[in-house]
CSV table of C-alpha atoms in Angstrom, one decimal:
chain,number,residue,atom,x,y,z
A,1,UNK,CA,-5.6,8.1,13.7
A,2,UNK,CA,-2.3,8.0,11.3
A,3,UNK,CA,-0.8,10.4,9.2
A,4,UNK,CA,2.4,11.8,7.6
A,5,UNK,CA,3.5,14.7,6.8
A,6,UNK,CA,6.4,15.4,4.6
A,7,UNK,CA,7.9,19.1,5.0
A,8,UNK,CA,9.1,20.5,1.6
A,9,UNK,CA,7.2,18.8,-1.9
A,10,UNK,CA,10.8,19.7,-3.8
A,11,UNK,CA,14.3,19.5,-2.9
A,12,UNK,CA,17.3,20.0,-4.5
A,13,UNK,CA,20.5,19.1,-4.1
A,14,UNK,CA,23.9,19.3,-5.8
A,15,UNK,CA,25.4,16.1,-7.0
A,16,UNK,CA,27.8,14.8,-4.1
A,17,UNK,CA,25.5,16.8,-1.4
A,18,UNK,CA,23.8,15.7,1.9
A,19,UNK,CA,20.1,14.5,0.9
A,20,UNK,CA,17.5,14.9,3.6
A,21,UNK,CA,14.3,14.3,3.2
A,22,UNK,CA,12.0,15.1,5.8
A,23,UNK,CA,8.7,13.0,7.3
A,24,UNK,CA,6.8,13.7,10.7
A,25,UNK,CA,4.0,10.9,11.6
A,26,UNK,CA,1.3,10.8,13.9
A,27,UNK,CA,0.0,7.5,15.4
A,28,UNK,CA,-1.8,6.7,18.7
A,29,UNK,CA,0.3,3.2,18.7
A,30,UNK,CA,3.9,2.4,18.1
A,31,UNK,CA,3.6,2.5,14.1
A,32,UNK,CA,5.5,0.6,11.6
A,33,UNK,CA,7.5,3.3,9.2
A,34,UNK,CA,8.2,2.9,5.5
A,35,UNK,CA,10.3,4.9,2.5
A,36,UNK,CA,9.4,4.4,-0.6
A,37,UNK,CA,10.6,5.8,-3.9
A,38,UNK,CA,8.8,6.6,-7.5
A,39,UNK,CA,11.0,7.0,-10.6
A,40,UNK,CA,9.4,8.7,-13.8
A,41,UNK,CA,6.2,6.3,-14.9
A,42,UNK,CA,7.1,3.5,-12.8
A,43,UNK,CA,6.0,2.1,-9.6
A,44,UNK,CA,6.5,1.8,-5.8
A,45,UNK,CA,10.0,0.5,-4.8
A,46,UNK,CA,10.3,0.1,-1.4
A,47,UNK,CA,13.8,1.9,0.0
A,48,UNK,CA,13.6,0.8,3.7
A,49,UNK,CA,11.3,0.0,6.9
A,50,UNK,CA,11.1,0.7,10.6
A,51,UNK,CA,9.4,-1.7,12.5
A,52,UNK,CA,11.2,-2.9,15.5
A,53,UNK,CA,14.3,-2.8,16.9
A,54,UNK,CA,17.4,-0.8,15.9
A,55,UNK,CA,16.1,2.8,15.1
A,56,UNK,CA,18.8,3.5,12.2
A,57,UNK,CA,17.9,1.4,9.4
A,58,UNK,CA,19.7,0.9,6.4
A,59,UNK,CA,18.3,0.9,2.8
A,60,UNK,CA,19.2,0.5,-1.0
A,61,UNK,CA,20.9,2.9,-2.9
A,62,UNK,CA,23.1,4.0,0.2
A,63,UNK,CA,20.0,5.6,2.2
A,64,UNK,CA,19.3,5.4,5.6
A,65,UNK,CA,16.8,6.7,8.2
A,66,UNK,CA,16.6,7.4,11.9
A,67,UNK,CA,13.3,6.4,14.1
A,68,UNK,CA,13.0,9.3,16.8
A,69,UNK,CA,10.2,8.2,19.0
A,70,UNK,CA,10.7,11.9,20.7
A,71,UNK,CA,10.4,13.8,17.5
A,72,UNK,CA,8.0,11.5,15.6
A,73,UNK,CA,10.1,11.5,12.5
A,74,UNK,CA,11.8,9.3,10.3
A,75,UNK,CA,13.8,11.4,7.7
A,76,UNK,CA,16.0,9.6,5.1
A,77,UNK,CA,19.2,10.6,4.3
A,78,UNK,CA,22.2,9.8,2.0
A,79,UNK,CA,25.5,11.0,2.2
A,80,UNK,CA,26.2,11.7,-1.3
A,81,UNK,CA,23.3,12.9,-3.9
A,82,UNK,CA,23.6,10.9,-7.0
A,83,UNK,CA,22.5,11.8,-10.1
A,84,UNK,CA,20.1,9.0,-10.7
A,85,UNK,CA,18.6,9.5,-7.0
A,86,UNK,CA,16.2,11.9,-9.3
A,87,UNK,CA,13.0,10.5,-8.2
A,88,UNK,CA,10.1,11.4,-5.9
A,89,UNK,CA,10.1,9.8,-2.3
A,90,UNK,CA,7.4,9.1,-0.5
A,91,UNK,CA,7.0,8.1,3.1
A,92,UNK,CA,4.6,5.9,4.6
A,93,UNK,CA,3.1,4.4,8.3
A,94,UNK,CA,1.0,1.9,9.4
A,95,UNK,CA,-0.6,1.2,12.9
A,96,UNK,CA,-3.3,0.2,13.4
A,97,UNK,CA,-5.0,-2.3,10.7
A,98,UNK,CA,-3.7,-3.1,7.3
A,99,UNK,CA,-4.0,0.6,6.1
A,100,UNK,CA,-0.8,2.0,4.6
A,101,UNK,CA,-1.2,5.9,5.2
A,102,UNK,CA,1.3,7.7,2.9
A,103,UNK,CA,2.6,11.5,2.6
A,104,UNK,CA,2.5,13.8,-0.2
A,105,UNK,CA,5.5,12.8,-1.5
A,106,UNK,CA,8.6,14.9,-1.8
A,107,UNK,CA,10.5,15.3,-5.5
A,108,UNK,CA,13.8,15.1,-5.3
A,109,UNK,CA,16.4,16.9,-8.2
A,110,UNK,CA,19.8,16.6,-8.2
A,111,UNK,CA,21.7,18.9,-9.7
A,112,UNK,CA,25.2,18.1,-11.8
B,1,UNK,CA,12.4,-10.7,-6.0
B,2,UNK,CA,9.3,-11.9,-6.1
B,3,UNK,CA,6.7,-9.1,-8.2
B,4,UNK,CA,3.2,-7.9,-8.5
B,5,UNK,CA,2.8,-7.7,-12.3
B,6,UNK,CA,-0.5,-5.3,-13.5
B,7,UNK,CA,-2.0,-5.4,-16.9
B,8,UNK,CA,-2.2,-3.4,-18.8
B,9,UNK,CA,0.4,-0.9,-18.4
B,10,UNK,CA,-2.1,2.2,-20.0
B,11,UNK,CA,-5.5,1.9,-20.2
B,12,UNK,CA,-7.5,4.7,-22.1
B,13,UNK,CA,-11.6,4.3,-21.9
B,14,UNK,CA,-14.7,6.9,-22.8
B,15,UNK,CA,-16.4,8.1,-20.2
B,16,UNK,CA,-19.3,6.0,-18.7
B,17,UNK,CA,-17.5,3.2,-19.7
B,18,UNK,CA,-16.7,0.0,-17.5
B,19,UNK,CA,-12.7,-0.9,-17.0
B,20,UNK,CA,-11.0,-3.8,-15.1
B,21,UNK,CA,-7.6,-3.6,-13.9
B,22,UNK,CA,-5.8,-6.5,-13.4
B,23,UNK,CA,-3.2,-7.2,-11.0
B,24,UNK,CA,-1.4,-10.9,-10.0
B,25,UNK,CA,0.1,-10.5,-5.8
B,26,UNK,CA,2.9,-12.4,-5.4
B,27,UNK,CA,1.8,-15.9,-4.7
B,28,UNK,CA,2.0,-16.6,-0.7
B,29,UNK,CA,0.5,-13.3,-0.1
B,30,UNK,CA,-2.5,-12.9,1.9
B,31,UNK,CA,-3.3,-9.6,2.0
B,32,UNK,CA,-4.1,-7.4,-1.4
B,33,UNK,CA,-4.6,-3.9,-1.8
B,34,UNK,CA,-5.3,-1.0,-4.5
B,35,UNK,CA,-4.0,2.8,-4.5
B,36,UNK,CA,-4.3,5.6,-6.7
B,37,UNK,CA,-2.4,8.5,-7.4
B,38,UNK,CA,-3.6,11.2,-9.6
B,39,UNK,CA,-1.4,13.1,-11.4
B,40,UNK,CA,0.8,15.7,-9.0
B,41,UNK,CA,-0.6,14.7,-6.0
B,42,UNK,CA,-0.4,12.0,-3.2
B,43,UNK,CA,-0.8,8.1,-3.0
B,44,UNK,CA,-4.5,7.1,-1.8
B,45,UNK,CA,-5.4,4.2,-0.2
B,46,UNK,CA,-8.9,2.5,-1.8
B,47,UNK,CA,-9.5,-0.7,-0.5
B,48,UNK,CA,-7.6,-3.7,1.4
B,49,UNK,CA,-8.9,-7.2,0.9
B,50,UNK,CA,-8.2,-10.6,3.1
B,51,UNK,CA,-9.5,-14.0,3.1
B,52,UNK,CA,-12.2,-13.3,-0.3
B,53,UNK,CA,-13.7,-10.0,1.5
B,54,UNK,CA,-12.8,-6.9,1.5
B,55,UNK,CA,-11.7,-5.9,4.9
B,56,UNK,CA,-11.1,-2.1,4.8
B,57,UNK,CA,-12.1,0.9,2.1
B,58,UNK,CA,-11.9,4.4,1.8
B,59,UNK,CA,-14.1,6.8,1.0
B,60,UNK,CA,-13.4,7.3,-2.7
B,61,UNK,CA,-14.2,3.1,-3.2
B,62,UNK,CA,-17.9,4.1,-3.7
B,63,UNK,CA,-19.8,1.9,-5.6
B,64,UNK,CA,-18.5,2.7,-9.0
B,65,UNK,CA,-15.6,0.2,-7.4
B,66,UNK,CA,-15.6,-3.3,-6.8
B,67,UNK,CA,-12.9,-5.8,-6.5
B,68,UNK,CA,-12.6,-9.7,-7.1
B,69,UNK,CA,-10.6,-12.2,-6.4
B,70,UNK,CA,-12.0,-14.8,-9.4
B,71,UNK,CA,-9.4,-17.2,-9.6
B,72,UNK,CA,-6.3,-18.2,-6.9
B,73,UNK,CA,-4.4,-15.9,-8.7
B,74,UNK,CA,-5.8,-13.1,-10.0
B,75,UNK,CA,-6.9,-9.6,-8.0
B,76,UNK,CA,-9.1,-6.9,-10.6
B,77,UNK,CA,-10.7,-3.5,-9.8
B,78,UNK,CA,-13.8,-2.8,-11.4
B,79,UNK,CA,-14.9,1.0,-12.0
B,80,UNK,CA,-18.2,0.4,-13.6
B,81,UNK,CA,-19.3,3.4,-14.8
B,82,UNK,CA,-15.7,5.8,-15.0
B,83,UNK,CA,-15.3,9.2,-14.7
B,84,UNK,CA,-13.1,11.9,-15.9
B,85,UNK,CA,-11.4,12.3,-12.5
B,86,UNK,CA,-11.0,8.4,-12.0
B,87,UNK,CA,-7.8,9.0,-14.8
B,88,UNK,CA,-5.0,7.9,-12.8
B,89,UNK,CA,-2.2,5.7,-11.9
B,90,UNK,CA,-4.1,2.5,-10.2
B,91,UNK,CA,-2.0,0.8,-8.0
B,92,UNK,CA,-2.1,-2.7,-6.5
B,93,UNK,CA,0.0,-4.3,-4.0
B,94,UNK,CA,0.1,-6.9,-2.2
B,95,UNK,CA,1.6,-8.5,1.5
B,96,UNK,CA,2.5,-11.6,3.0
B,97,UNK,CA,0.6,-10.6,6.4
B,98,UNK,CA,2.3,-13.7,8.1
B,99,UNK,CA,3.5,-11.4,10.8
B,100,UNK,CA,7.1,-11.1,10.4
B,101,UNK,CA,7.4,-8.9,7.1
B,102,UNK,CA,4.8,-6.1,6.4
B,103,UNK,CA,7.3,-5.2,3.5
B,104,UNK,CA,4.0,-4.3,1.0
B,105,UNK,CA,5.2,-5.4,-2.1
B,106,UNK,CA,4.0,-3.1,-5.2
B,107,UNK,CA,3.1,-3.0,-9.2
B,108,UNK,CA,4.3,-0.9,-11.0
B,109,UNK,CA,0.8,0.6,-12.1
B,110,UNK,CA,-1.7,0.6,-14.4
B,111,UNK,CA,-2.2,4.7,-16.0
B,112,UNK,CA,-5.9,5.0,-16.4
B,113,UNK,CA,-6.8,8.1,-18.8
B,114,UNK,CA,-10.6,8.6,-19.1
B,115,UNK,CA,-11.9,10.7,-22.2
């Protein structure tokens, strides 16, 4: 079975700050490894994907995120918080199937 | 980009009554699927479809749900008989499934509110 688990449902940051968000999977085959992120009453916008290959990938908006096969997790990052990073982020894996299993979701608020 | 568009954007229905929500994948894409998030709390997964069937669901796509592909464009969920805790954001996405990009491409949502 899959699942993710994001630790902490709010973060906040100052504006300028290290952003790390954190997400822990579980997955009985090498699993493919998505962000994605919500802004206020709009949809899914995909920010990157793991799926194989280099294990730091590279997204929009200046975020990245690392694939640790040892750790099972795939936090994103971004240097420098930005005010309009505001938004919740939600990470995501799929394995086995067509089945997208997503976390909780984790609200980010950055702080001027 | 290429989108998924959804219509409507808000739909607001009585209880016991029937809704469709409408969603158009991106055109090459094989692979269609609908999630809903309440309010606060997680994205679920309902149902995935593929090739005019559906080919996974979960357990909240009882059979107050159905979906339909009716035309070569078109994707709807049916709630036949809605309740108040079906209010939600209904989401529908869809994926090329051609083996190279599982990028799952999303709407950006339909908000069901059920009176």
């Amino acid at each position: 079975a899959q699942s993710v688990t994001q630790l902490g449902s709010h973060v906040s940051v100052s504006e300028g700050a290290l952003v790390l968000l954190r997400c822990n999977y579980s997955s009985s085959v090498p699993p493919y490894l998505f962000w994605y992120v919500q802004y206020p009453n709009q949809g899914l916008q995909l920010l990157l994907k793991y799926t194989t290959g280099a294990t730091l990938v590279k997204g929009i908006n200046g975020f990245e995120a690392e694939f640790k096969k040892s750790e099972t997790s795939f936090h994103l990052t971004k240097p420098s918080a930005h005010m309009s990073d505001a938004a919740e982020y939600f990470c995501a894996v799929v394995a086995l199937g067509n089945q997208f299993y997503f976390g909780t979701g984790t609200s980010l608020t950055v702080i001027p | 980009e290429p989108e998924v568009t959804q219509t409507p954007s808000h739909q607001v229905t009585q209880m016991g009554q029937e809704v469709i929500l409408r969603c158009v994948p991106i055109s090459n894409h094989l692979y269609f699927y609908w999630y809903r998030q309440i309010l606060g709390q997680k994205v679920e997964f309902l149902v995935s479809f593929y090739n005019n069937e559906i080919s996974e669901k979960s357990e909240i796509f009882d059979d107050q749900f159905s979906v339909e592909r009716p035309d070569g464009s078109n994707f709807t969920l049916k709630i036949r008989s809605t309740k108040l805790e079906d209010s939600a954001m209904y989401f529908c996405a869809s994926r090329q499934g051609d083996g190279t990009n599982e990028k799952l491409f999303f709407g950006s949502g339909t908000q069901l509110s059920v009176l």
